[in-house]
Backbone atoms as SQL, in Angstrom:
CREATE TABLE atoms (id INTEGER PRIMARY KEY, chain TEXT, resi INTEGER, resn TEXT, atom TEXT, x REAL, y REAL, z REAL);
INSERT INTO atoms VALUES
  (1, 'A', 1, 'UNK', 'N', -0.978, 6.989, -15.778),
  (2, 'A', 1, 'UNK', 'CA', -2.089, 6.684, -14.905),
  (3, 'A', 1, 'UNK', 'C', -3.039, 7.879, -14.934),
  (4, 'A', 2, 'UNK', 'N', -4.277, 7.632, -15.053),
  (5, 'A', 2, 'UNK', 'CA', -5.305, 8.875, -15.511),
  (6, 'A', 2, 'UNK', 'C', -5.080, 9.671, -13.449),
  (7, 'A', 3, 'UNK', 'N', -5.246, 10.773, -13.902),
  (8, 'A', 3, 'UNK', 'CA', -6.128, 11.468, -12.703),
  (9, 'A', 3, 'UNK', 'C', -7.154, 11.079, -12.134),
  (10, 'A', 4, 'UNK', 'N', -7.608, 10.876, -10.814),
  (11, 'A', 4, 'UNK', 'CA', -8.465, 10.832, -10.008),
  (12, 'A', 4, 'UNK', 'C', -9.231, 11.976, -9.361),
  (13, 'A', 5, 'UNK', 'N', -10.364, 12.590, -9.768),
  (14, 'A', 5, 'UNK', 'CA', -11.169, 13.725, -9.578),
  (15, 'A', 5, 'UNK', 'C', -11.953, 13.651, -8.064),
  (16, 'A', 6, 'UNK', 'N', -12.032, 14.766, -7.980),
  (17, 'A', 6, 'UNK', 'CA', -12.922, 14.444, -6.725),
  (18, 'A', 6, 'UNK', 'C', -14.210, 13.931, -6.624),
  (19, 'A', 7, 'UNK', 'N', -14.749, 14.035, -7.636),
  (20, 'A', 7, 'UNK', 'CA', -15.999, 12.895, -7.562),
  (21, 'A', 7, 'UNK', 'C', -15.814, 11.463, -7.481),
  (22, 'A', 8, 'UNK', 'N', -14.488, 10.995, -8.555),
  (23, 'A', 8, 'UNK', 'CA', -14.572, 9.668, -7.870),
  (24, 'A', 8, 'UNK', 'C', -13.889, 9.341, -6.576),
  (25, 'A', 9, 'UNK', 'N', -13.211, 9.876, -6.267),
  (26, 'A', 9, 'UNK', 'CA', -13.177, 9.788, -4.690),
  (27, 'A', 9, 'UNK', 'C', -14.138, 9.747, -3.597),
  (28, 'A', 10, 'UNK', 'N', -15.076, 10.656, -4.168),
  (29, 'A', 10, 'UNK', 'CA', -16.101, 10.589, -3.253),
  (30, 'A', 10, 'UNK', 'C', -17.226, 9.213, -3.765),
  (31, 'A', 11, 'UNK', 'N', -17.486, 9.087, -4.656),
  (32, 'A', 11, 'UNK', 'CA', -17.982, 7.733, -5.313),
  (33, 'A', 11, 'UNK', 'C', -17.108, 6.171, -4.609),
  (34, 'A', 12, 'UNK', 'N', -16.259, 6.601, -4.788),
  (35, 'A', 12, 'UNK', 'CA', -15.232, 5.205, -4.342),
  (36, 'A', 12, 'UNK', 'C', -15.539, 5.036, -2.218),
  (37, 'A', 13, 'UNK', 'N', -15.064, 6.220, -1.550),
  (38, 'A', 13, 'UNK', 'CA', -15.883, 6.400, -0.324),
  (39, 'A', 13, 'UNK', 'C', -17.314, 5.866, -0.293),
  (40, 'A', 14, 'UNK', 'N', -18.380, 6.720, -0.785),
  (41, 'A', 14, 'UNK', 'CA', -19.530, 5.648, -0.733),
  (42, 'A', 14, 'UNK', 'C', -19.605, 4.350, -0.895),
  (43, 'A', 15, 'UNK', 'N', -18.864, 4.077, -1.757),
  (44, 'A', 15, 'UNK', 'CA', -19.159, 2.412, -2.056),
  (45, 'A', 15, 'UNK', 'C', -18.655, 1.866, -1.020),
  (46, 'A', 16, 'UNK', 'N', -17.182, 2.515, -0.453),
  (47, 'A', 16, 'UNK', 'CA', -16.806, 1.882, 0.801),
  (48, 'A', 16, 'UNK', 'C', -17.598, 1.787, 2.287),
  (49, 'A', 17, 'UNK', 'N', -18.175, 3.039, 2.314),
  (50, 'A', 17, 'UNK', 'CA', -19.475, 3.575, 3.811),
  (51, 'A', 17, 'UNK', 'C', -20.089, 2.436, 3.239),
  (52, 'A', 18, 'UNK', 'N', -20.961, 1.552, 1.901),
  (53, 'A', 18, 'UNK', 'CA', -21.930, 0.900, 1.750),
  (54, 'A', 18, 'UNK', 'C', -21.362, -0.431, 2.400),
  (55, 'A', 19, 'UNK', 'N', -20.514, -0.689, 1.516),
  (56, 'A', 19, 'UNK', 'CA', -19.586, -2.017, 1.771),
  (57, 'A', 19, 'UNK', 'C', -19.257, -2.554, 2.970),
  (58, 'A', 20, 'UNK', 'N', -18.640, -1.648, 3.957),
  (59, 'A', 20, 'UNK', 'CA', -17.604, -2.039, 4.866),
  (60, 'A', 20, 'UNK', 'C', -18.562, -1.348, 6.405),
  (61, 'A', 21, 'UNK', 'N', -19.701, -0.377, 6.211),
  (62, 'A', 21, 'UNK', 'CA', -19.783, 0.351, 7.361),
  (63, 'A', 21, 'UNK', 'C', -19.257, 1.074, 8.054),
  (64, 'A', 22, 'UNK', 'N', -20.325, 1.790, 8.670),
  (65, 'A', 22, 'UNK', 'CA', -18.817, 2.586, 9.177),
  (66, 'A', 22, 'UNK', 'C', -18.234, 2.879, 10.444),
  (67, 'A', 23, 'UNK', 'N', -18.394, 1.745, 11.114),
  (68, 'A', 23, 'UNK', 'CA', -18.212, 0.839, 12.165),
  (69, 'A', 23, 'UNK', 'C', -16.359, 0.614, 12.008),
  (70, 'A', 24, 'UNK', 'N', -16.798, 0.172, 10.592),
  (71, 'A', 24, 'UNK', 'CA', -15.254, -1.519, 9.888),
  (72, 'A', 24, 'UNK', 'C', -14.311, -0.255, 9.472),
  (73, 'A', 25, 'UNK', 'N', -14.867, 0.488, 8.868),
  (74, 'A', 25, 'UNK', 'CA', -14.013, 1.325, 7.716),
  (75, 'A', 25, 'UNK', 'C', -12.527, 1.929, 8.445),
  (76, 'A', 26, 'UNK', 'N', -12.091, 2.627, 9.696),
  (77, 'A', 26, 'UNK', 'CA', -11.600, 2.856, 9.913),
  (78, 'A', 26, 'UNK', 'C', -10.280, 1.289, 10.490),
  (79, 'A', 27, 'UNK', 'N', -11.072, -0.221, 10.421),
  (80, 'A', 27, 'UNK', 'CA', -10.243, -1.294, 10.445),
  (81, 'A', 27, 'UNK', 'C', -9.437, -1.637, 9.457),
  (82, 'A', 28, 'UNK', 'N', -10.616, -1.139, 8.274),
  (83, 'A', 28, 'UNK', 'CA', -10.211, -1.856, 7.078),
  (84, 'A', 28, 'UNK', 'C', -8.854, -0.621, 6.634),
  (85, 'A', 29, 'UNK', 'N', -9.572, 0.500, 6.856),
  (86, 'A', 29, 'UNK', 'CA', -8.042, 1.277, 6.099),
  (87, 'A', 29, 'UNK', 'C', -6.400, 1.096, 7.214),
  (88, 'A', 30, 'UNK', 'N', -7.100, 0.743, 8.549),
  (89, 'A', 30, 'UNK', 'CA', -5.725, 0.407, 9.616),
  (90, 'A', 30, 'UNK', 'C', -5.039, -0.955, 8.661),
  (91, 'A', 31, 'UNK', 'N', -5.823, -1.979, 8.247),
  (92, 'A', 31, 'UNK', 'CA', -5.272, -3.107, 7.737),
  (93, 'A', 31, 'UNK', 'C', -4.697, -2.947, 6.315),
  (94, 'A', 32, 'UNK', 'N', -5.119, -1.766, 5.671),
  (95, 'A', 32, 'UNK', 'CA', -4.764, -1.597, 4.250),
  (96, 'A', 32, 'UNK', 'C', -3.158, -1.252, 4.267),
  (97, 'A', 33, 'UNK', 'N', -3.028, -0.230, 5.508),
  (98, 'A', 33, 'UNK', 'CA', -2.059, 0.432, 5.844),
  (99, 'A', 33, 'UNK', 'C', -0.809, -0.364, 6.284),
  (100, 'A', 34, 'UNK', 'N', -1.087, -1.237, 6.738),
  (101, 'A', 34, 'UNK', 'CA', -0.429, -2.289, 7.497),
  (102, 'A', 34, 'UNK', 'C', -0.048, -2.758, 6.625),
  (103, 'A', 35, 'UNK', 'N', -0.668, -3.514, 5.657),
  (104, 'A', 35, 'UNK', 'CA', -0.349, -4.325, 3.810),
  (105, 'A', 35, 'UNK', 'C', 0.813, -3.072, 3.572),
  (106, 'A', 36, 'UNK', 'N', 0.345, -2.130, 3.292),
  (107, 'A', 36, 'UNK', 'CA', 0.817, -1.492, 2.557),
  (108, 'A', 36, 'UNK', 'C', 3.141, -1.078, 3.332),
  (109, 'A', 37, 'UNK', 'N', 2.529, -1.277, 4.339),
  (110, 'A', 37, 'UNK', 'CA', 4.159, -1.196, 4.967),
  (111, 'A', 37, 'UNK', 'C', 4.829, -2.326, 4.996),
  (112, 'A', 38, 'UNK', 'N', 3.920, -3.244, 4.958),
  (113, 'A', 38, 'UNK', 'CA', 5.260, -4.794, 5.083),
  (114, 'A', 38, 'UNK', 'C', 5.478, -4.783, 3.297),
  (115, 'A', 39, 'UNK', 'N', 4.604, -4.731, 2.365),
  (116, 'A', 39, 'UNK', 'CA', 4.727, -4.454, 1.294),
  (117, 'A', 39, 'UNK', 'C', 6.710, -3.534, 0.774),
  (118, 'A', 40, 'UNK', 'N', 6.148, -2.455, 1.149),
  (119, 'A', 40, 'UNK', 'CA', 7.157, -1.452, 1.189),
  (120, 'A', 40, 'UNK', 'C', 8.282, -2.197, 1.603),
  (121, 'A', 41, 'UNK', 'N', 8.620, -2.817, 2.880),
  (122, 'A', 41, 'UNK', 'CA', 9.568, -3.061, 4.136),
  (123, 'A', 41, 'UNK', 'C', 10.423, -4.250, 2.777),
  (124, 'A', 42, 'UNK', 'N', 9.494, -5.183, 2.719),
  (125, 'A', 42, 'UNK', 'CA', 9.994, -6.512, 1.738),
  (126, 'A', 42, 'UNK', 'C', 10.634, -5.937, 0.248),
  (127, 'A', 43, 'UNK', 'N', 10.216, -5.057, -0.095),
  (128, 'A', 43, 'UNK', 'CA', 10.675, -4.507, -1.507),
  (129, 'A', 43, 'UNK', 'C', 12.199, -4.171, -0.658),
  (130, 'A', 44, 'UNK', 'N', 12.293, -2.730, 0.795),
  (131, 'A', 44, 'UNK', 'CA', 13.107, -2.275, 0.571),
  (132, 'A', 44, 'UNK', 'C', 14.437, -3.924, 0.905),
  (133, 'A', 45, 'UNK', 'N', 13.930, -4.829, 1.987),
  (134, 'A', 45, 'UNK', 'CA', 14.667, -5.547, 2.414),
  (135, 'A', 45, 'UNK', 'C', 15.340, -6.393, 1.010),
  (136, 'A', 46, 'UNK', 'N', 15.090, -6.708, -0.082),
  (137, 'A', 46, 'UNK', 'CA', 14.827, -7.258, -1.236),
  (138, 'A', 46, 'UNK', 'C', 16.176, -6.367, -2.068),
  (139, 'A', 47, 'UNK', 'N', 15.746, -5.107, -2.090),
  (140, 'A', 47, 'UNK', 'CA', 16.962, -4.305, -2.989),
  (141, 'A', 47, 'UNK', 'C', 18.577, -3.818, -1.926),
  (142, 'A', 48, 'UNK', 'N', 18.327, -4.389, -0.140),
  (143, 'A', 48, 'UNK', 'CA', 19.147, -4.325, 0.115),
  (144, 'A', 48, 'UNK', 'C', 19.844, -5.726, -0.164),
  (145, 'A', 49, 'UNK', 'N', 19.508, -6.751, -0.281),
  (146, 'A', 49, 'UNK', 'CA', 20.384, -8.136, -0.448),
  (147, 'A', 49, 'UNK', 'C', 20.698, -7.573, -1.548),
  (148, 'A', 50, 'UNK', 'N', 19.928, -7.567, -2.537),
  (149, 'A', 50, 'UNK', 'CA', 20.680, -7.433, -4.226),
  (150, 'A', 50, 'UNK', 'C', 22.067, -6.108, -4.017),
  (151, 'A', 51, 'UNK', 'N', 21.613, -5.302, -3.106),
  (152, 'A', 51, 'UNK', 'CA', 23.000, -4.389, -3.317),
  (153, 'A', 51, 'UNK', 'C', 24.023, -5.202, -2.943),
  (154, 'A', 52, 'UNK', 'N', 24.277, -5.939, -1.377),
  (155, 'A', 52, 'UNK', 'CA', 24.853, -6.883, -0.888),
  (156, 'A', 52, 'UNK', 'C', 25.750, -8.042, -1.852),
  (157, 'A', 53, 'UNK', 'N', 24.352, -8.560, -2.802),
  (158, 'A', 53, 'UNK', 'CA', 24.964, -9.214, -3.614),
  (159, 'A', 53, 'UNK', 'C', 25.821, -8.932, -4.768),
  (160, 'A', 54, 'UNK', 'N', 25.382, -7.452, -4.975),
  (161, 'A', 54, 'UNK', 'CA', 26.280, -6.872, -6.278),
  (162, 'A', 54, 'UNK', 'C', 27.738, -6.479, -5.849),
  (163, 'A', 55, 'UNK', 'N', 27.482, -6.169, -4.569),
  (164, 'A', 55, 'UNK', 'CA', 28.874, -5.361, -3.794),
  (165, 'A', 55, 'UNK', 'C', 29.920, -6.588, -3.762),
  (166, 'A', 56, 'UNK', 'N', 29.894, -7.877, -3.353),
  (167, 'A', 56, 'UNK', 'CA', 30.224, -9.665, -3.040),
  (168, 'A', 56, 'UNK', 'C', 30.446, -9.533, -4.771),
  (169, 'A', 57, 'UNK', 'N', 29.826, -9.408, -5.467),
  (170, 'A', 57, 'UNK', 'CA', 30.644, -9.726, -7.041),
  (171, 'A', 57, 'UNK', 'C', 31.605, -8.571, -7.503),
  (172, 'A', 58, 'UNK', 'N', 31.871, -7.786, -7.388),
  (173, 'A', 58, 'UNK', 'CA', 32.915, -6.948, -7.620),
  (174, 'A', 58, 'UNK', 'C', 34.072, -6.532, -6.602),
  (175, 'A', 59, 'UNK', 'N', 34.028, -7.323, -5.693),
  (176, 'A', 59, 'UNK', 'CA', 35.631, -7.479, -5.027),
  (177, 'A', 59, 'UNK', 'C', 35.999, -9.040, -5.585);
């Protein structure tokens, strides 16, 4: 995955201040954040059944 410089960070921000306002912006990254943990939560809940299930085939 290439590096991300600080210019486009700051490029990617503007587009967001243009986009979203900056009113929204602090909603939109609360909601990104939010994605981003049930995301996480379902992966980890996901590799605990499969352990579950691997543990149930070897007894």
């Amino acid at each position: 995955m290439p590096n991300i410089g600080f210019t486009e960070i700051l490029l990617i921000g503007t587009v967001a201040l243009l986009i979203f306002g900056p009113k929204r912006i602090p909603e939109a990254a609360r909601g990104l954040g939010k994605a981003f943990k049930s995301f996480k939560e379902g992966l980890k809940e996901s590799a605990q059944e499969d352990e579950k299930k691997k543990d149930k085939g070897k007894k």
